[in-house]
Coordinates of N, CA and C in Angstrom, one line a residue:
M1 N 5.6 -8.6 -16.7 CA 5.5 -7.9 -15.4 C 6.2 -8.6 -14.3
R2 N 6.8 -7.9 -13.4 CA 7.5 -8.5 -12.3 C 7.4 -7.6 -11.1
I3 N 7.4 -8.3 -9.9 CA 7.4 -7.6 -8.7 C 8.8 -7.4 -8.2
T4 N 9.1 -6.2 -7.7 CA 10.5 -5.9 -7.2 C 10.4 -5.0 -6.0
E5 N 11.4 -5.2 -5.1 CA 11.5 -4.3 -3.9 C 12.1 -3.0 -4.4
L6 N 11.5 -1.9 -3.9 CA 12.0 -0.5 -4.2 C 12.7 0.1 -3.0
F7 N 13.7 1.0 -3.3 CA 14.5 1.6 -2.3 C 14.5 3.1 -2.4
A8 N 15.2 3.8 -1.5 CA 15.3 5.2 -1.6 C 15.8 5.7 -2.9
S9 N 16.6 5.0 -3.6 CA 17.1 5.4 -4.9 C 16.0 5.4 -6.0
D10 N 14.8 4.8 -5.6 CA 13.7 4.7 -6.6 C 12.6 5.7 -6.3
I11 N 12.9 6.7 -5.4 CA 11.8 7.6 -5.0 C 11.1 8.3 -6.1
S12 N 11.9 8.7 -7.1 CA 11.2 9.4 -8.3 C 10.2 8.5 -9.0
K13 N 10.5 7.2 -9.1 CA 9.6 6.2 -9.7 C 8.4 6.0 -8.8
I14 N 8.6 6.0 -7.5 CA 7.4 5.8 -6.6 C 6.5 7.0 -6.7
L15 N 7.1 8.2 -6.6 CA 6.3 9.4 -6.7 C 5.5 9.5 -8.0
A16 N 6.1 9.1 -9.1 CA 5.4 9.1 -10.4 C 4.1 8.3 -10.4
V17 N 4.1 7.2 -9.6 CA 2.9 6.4 -9.5 C 1.9 7.1 -8.7
Y18 N 2.3 7.6 -7.5 CA 1.4 8.3 -6.6 C 0.8 9.5 -7.3
E19 N 1.6 10.3 -8.0 CA 1.2 11.6 -8.6 C 0.2 11.3 -9.7
N20 N 0.3 10.1 -10.3 CA -0.6 9.7 -11.4 C -2.1 9.6 -10.9
N21 N -2.2 9.4 -9.6 CA -3.6 9.1 -9.0 C -4.0 10.1 -7.9
F22 N -3.1 10.6 -7.1 CA -3.5 11.3 -5.9 C -2.7 12.6 -5.8
S23 N -3.5 13.6 -5.3 CA -2.8 14.9 -5.0 C -2.3 14.9 -3.5
D24 N -2.8 13.9 -2.7 CA -2.5 13.9 -1.3 C -1.7 12.7 -0.9
G25 N -1.0 12.1 -1.8 CA -0.2 10.9 -1.5 C 1.2 11.2 -0.9
W26 N 2.1 10.3 -1.0 CA 3.4 10.4 -0.5 C 4.1 11.6 -1.1
K27 N 4.9 12.3 -0.4 CA 5.7 13.4 -0.9 C 7.2 13.0 -0.7
E28 N 8.1 13.6 -1.5 CA 9.5 13.2 -1.5 C 10.1 13.1 -0.1
N29 N 9.9 14.2 0.7 CA 10.5 14.3 2.1 C 9.9 13.2 3.0
M30 N 8.6 12.8 2.8 CA 8.0 11.8 3.6 C 8.6 10.4 3.2
L31 N 8.8 10.2 1.9 CA 9.5 8.9 1.5 C 10.9 8.8 2.0
I32 N 11.7 9.9 1.9 CA 13.0 9.8 2.4 C 13.1 9.5 3.9
S33 N 12.2 10.2 4.7 CA 12.1 9.9 6.1 C 11.7 8.5 6.4
A34 N 10.7 7.9 5.7 CA 10.3 6.6 5.9 C 11.4 5.6 5.6
F35 N 12.1 5.7 4.5 CA 13.2 4.8 4.1 C 14.3 4.9 5.2
N36 N 14.6 6.1 5.7 CA 15.7 6.3 6.7 C 15.3 5.7 8.0
E37 N 14.1 5.6 8.3 CA 13.7 4.9 9.6 C 14.0 3.5 9.7
G38 N 14.1 2.8 8.5 CA 14.5 1.4 8.5 C 13.4 0.4 8.7
R39 N 12.2 0.9 8.9 CA 11.1 -0.1 9.1 C 10.1 0.0 7.9
F40 N 10.6 0.5 6.8 CA 9.7 0.8 5.6 C 10.0 -0.2 4.5
L41 N 9.0 -0.8 3.9 CA 9.1 -1.7 2.8 C 8.3 -1.1 1.7
C42 N 8.9 -1.1 0.5 CA 8.2 -0.6 -0.7 C 8.3 -1.6 -1.8
I43 N 7.2 -2.1 -2.3 CA 7.2 -3.1 -3.3 C 6.6 -2.5 -4.6
G44 N 7.2 -2.8 -5.7 CA 6.7 -2.2 -7.0 C 6.4 -3.3 -8.0
M45 N 5.5 -3.0 -8.9 CA 5.2 -3.8 -10.0 C 5.8 -3.1 -11.2
E46 N 6.7 -3.8 -11.9 CA 7.4 -3.3 -13.0 C 6.9 -3.9 -14.3
N47 N 6.7 -3.0 -15.3 CA 6.3 -3.5 -16.6 C 7.1 -2.8 -17.7
E48 N 7.9 -3.5 -18.4 CA 8.8 -2.9 -19.5 C 9.6 -1.8 -19.0
G49 N 10.2 -1.9 -17.8 CA 11.1 -0.9 -17.2 C 10.4 0.2 -16.5
E50 N 9.1 0.2 -16.4 CA 8.3 1.3 -15.8 C 7.6 0.7 -14.5
I51 N 7.7 1.4 -13.4 CA 6.9 1.0 -12.2 C 5.5 1.5 -12.4
I52 N 4.5 0.5 -12.4 CA 3.1 0.8 -12.7 C 2.2 0.6 -11.4
G53 N 2.8 0.1 -10.4 CA 2.1 -0.1 -9.1 C 3.0 -0.1 -8.0
V54 N 2.6 0.4 -6.8 CA 3.4 0.5 -5.6 C 2.6 0.1 -4.4
L55 N 3.2 -0.6 -3.5 CA 2.6 -0.9 -2.2 C 3.6 -0.6 -1.1
T56 N 3.2 0.2 -0.2 CA 4.1 0.7 0.9 C 3.7 0.1 2.2
I57 N 4.6 -0.3 3.1 CA 4.3 -0.9 4.3 C 5.3 -0.4 5.4
T58 N 4.8 -0.1 6.6 CA 5.6 0.1 7.8 C 5.6 -1.1 8.6
V59 N 6.7 -1.7 8.9 CA 6.8 -3.0 9.5 C 7.3 -2.8 11.0
G60 N 6.5 -3.4 11.9 CA 6.9 -3.4 13.3 C 7.4 -4.8 13.7
E61 N 7.6 -5.1 14.9 CA 8.1 -6.4 15.4 C 7.1 -7.5 15.1
T62 N 5.8 -7.3 15.4 CA 4.8 -8.4 15.2 C 3.7 -7.9 14.3
E63 N 3.7 -6.7 13.9 CA 2.6 -6.1 13.1 C 3.1 -5.3 11.9
A64 N 2.3 -5.1 11.0 CA 2.6 -4.2 9.8 C 1.4 -3.4 9.5
D65 N 1.7 -2.2 8.9 CA 0.7 -1.3 8.4 C 0.9 -1.1 6.9
I66 N -0.1 -1.5 6.1 CA -0.1 -1.2 4.7 C -0.4 0.3 4.6
E67 N 0.5 1.1 4.2 CA 0.3 2.6 4.1 C -0.4 3.0 2.8
G68 N -0.2 2.2 1.8 CA -0.8 2.6 0.5 C -0.6 1.5 -0.5
V69 N -1.6 1.4 -1.4 CA -1.5 0.5 -2.6 C -2.0 1.4 -3.7
V70 N -1.2 1.6 -4.7 CA -1.6 2.5 -5.8 C -1.1 1.9 -7.1
T71 N -2.0 2.0 -8.1 CA -1.7 1.6 -9.5 C -1.9 2.7 -10.5
K72 N -1.0 2.8 -11.4 CA -1.2 3.9 -12.5 C -2.5 3.7 -13.1
K73 N -3.2 4.8 -13.4 CA -4.6 4.7 -13.9 C -4.7 3.8 -15.1
E74 N -3.8 3.9 -16.0 CA -3.9 3.1 -17.3 C -3.7 1.6 -17.0
H75 N -3.3 1.2 -15.8 CA -3.2 -0.2 -15.5 C -4.2 -0.7 -14.4
L76 N -5.2 0.1 -14.1 CA -6.2 -0.3 -13.1 C -7.0 -1.5 -13.6
R77 N -7.4 -2.3 -12.6 CA -8.2 -3.5 -12.9 C -7.6 -4.5 -13.8
K78 N -6.2 -4.6 -13.6 CA -5.5 -5.6 -14.4 C -4.7 -6.5 -13.5
G79 N -5.1 -6.5 -12.2 CA -4.5 -7.4 -11.2 C -3.2 -6.9 -10.6
V80 N -2.8 -5.7 -10.8 CA -1.6 -5.2 -10.3 C -1.7 -5.1 -8.7
A81 N -2.7 -4.4 -8.2 CA -2.8 -4.3 -6.8 C -3.0 -5.7 -6.1
K82 N -3.7 -6.6 -6.7 CA -3.9 -7.9 -6.2 C -2.6 -8.6 -6.1
A83 N -1.8 -8.5 -7.1 CA -0.5 -9.2 -7.1 C 0.5 -8.6 -6.0
L84 N 0.4 -7.3 -5.9 CA 1.3 -6.6 -4.9 C 0.8 -7.0 -3.4
I85 N -0.5 -7.0 -3.2 CA -1.0 -7.4 -1.9 C -0.6 -8.8 -1.6
N86 N -0.8 -9.7 -2.5 CA -0.4 -11.1 -2.3 C 1.0 -11.3 -2.0
Y87 N 1.9 -10.6 -2.7 CA 3.3 -10.7 -2.5 C 3.7 -10.2 -1.1
A88 N 3.1 -9.0 -0.7 CA 3.3 -8.4 0.6 C 2.9 -9.3 1.7
L89 N 1.7 -9.9 1.6 CA 1.2 -10.8 2.6 C 2.1 -12.1 2.8
E90 N 2.6 -12.6 1.6 CA 3.5 -13.7 1.7 C 4.8 -13.4 2.4
K91 N 5.3 -12.2 2.1 CA 6.6 -11.7 2.7 C 6.4 -11.5 4.2
L92 N 5.2 -10.9 4.6 CA 5.0 -10.6 6.0 C 4.7 -11.9 6.8
T93 N 4.1 -12.9 6.1 CA 3.9 -14.2 6.8 C 5.3 -14.9 7.0
A94 N 6.1 -14.8 6.0 CA 7.5 -15.4 6.2 C 8.3 -14.7 7.3
Q95 N 8.0 -13.4 7.5 CA 8.7 -12.7 8.6 C 8.0 -12.9 9.9
K96 N 7.0 -13.7 10.0 CA 6.2 -14.1 11.2 C 5.5 -12.9 11.8
K97 N 5.0 -12.0 11.0 CA 4.1 -10.9 11.5 C 2.8 -11.6 11.8
E98 N 2.1 -11.0 12.8 CA 0.8 -11.6 13.3 C -0.4 -10.8 12.8
K99 N -0.2 -9.5 12.6 CA -1.3 -8.7 12.2 C -0.9 -7.7 11.1
V100 N -1.8 -7.4 10.2 CA -1.6 -6.4 9.2 C -2.8 -5.5 9.2
F101 N -2.5 -4.2 9.3 CA -3.6 -3.2 9.4 C -3.5 -2.3 8.1
L102 N -4.6 -1.7 7.8 CA -4.6 -0.6 6.7 C -5.8 0.3 7.0
E103 N -5.8 1.4 6.3 CA -6.9 2.3 6.3 C -7.3 2.5 4.8
V104 N -8.6 2.6 4.6 CA -9.1 2.8 3.3 C -10.3 3.8 3.3
R105 N -10.4 4.6 2.3 CA -11.6 5.5 2.2 C -12.9 4.7 2.3
E106 N -13.8 5.1 3.1 CA -15.1 4.4 3.3 C -15.8 4.3 1.9
G107 N -15.6 5.2 1.0 CA -16.3 5.1 -0.3 C -15.6 4.3 -1.4
N108 N -14.4 3.8 -1.1 CA -13.6 3.1 -2.1 C -14.0 1.6 -2.0
L109 N -15.1 1.3 -2.5 CA -15.7 0.0 -2.5 C -14.8 -1.0 -3.2
L110 N -14.2 -0.6 -4.3 CA -13.4 -1.5 -5.1 C -12.2 -2.0 -4.3
A111 N -11.5 -1.1 -3.6 CA -10.4 -1.4 -2.7 C -10.9 -2.3 -1.5
I112 N -12.0 -1.8 -0.9 CA -12.5 -2.6 0.3 C -12.8 -4.0 -0.1
N113 N -13.5 -4.2 -1.2 CA -13.8 -5.6 -1.7 C -12.5 -6.4 -2.0
L114 N -11.5 -5.7 -2.5 CA -10.2 -6.4 -2.8 C -9.6 -6.8 -1.4
Y115 N -9.5 -5.9 -0.5 CA -9.0 -6.3 0.8 C -9.8 -7.4 1.5
K116 N -11.1 -7.4 1.4 CA -11.9 -8.4 2.0 C -11.6 -9.8 1.3
S117 N -11.3 -9.8 0.0 CA -11.0 -11.0 -0.6 C -9.7 -11.7 -0.1
F118 N -8.8 -10.9 0.6 CA -7.6 -11.4 1.2 C -7.8 -11.7 2.7
G119 N -9.1 -11.5 3.2 CA -9.4 -11.8 4.6 C -9.3 -10.6 5.5
F120 N -9.1 -9.4 5.0 CA -9.2 -8.3 5.9 C -10.6 -8.0 6.3
K121 N -10.7 -7.6 7.6 CA -12.0 -7.3 8.2 C -12.0 -5.8 8.7
S122 N -13.1 -5.2 8.6 CA -13.3 -3.8 9.1 C -13.3 -3.9 10.6
I123 N -12.5 -3.1 11.3 CA -12.5 -3.2 12.8 C -12.9 -1.8 13.4
S124 N -12.8 -0.7 12.7 CA -13.3 0.6 13.2 C -13.3 1.6 12.1
V125 N -13.9 2.7 12.5 CA -14.0 3.9 11.5 C -13.3 5.1 12.1
R126 N -12.5 5.7 11.3 CA -11.8 7.0 11.7 C -12.6 8.1 11.0
K127 N -13.4 8.8 11.8 CA -14.2 9.9 11.3 C -13.4 11.0 10.7
K128 N -13.8 11.5 9.6 CA -13.2 12.6 8.9 C -11.7 12.5 8.8
Y129 N -11.2 11.4 8.5 CA -9.8 11.0 8.5 C -9.1 11.7 7.3
Y130 N -9.7 11.8 6.2 CA -9.0 12.4 5.0 C -9.3 13.9 4.9
F131 N -8.4 14.6 4.2 CA -8.5 16.0 4.1 C -9.8 16.6 3.6
D132 N -10.5 15.8 2.8 CA -11.8 16.2 2.3 C -13.0 15.8 3.2
G133 N -12.7 15.3 4.4 CA -13.7 14.9 5.4 C -14.2 13.5 5.3
E134 N -13.8 12.7 4.3 CA -14.3 11.4 4.2 C -13.7 10.5 5.4
N135 N -14.5 9.6 5.8 CA -14.1 8.6 6.9 C -13.2 7.6 6.3
A136 N -12.4 7.0 7.2 CA -11.5 5.9 6.8 C -12.0 4.6 7.6
L137 N -12.0 3.5 6.9 CA -12.2 2.2 7.6 C -10.9 1.7 7.9
V138 N -10.7 1.2 9.2 CA -9.5 0.6 9.6 C -9.8 -0.9 9.4
M139 N -8.9 -1.6 8.7 CA -9.1 -3.0 8.4 C -7.9 -3.8 9.0
L140 N -8.2 -5.0 9.3 CA -7.2 -5.9 10.0 C -7.2 -7.3 9.3
K141 N -6.0 -7.8 9.1 CA -5.9 -9.3 8.7 C -4.9 -9.9 9.7
E142 N -5.4 -11.0 10.4 CA -4.5 -11.7 11.2 C -3.9 -12.8 10.4
I143 N -2.5 -13.0 10.5 CA -1.8 -14.0 9.7 C -1.0 -14.9 10.6

């Protein structure tokens, strides 16, 4: 397995990972727009030529927002998300970013605990943030 940066030419591979897990994830037009803005970073975990995990980030001057971390179902709990987050945080630290934000479903305890293991802290709640009415926790890591 290896971590690689993904580009607009990889949109079909990125969508395949999201569609494996979510009906409400990134759509093709959203990814095209994000890549065209020039502040978007997409990191993938590749295994035998297949992208099995994706982490997407919007990068600002001093801050970044992790937009999503997703792993194909058959590769869950194998360290893919952990490796992607670690790589992203190293890259953002090297770029001298000061803060990293993310939103996570309030009920996604597995993800919340993973983020906490990297030093993310809950800073607020966005009520009924998701289409099904679930709240989102806003988390922050200062680097």
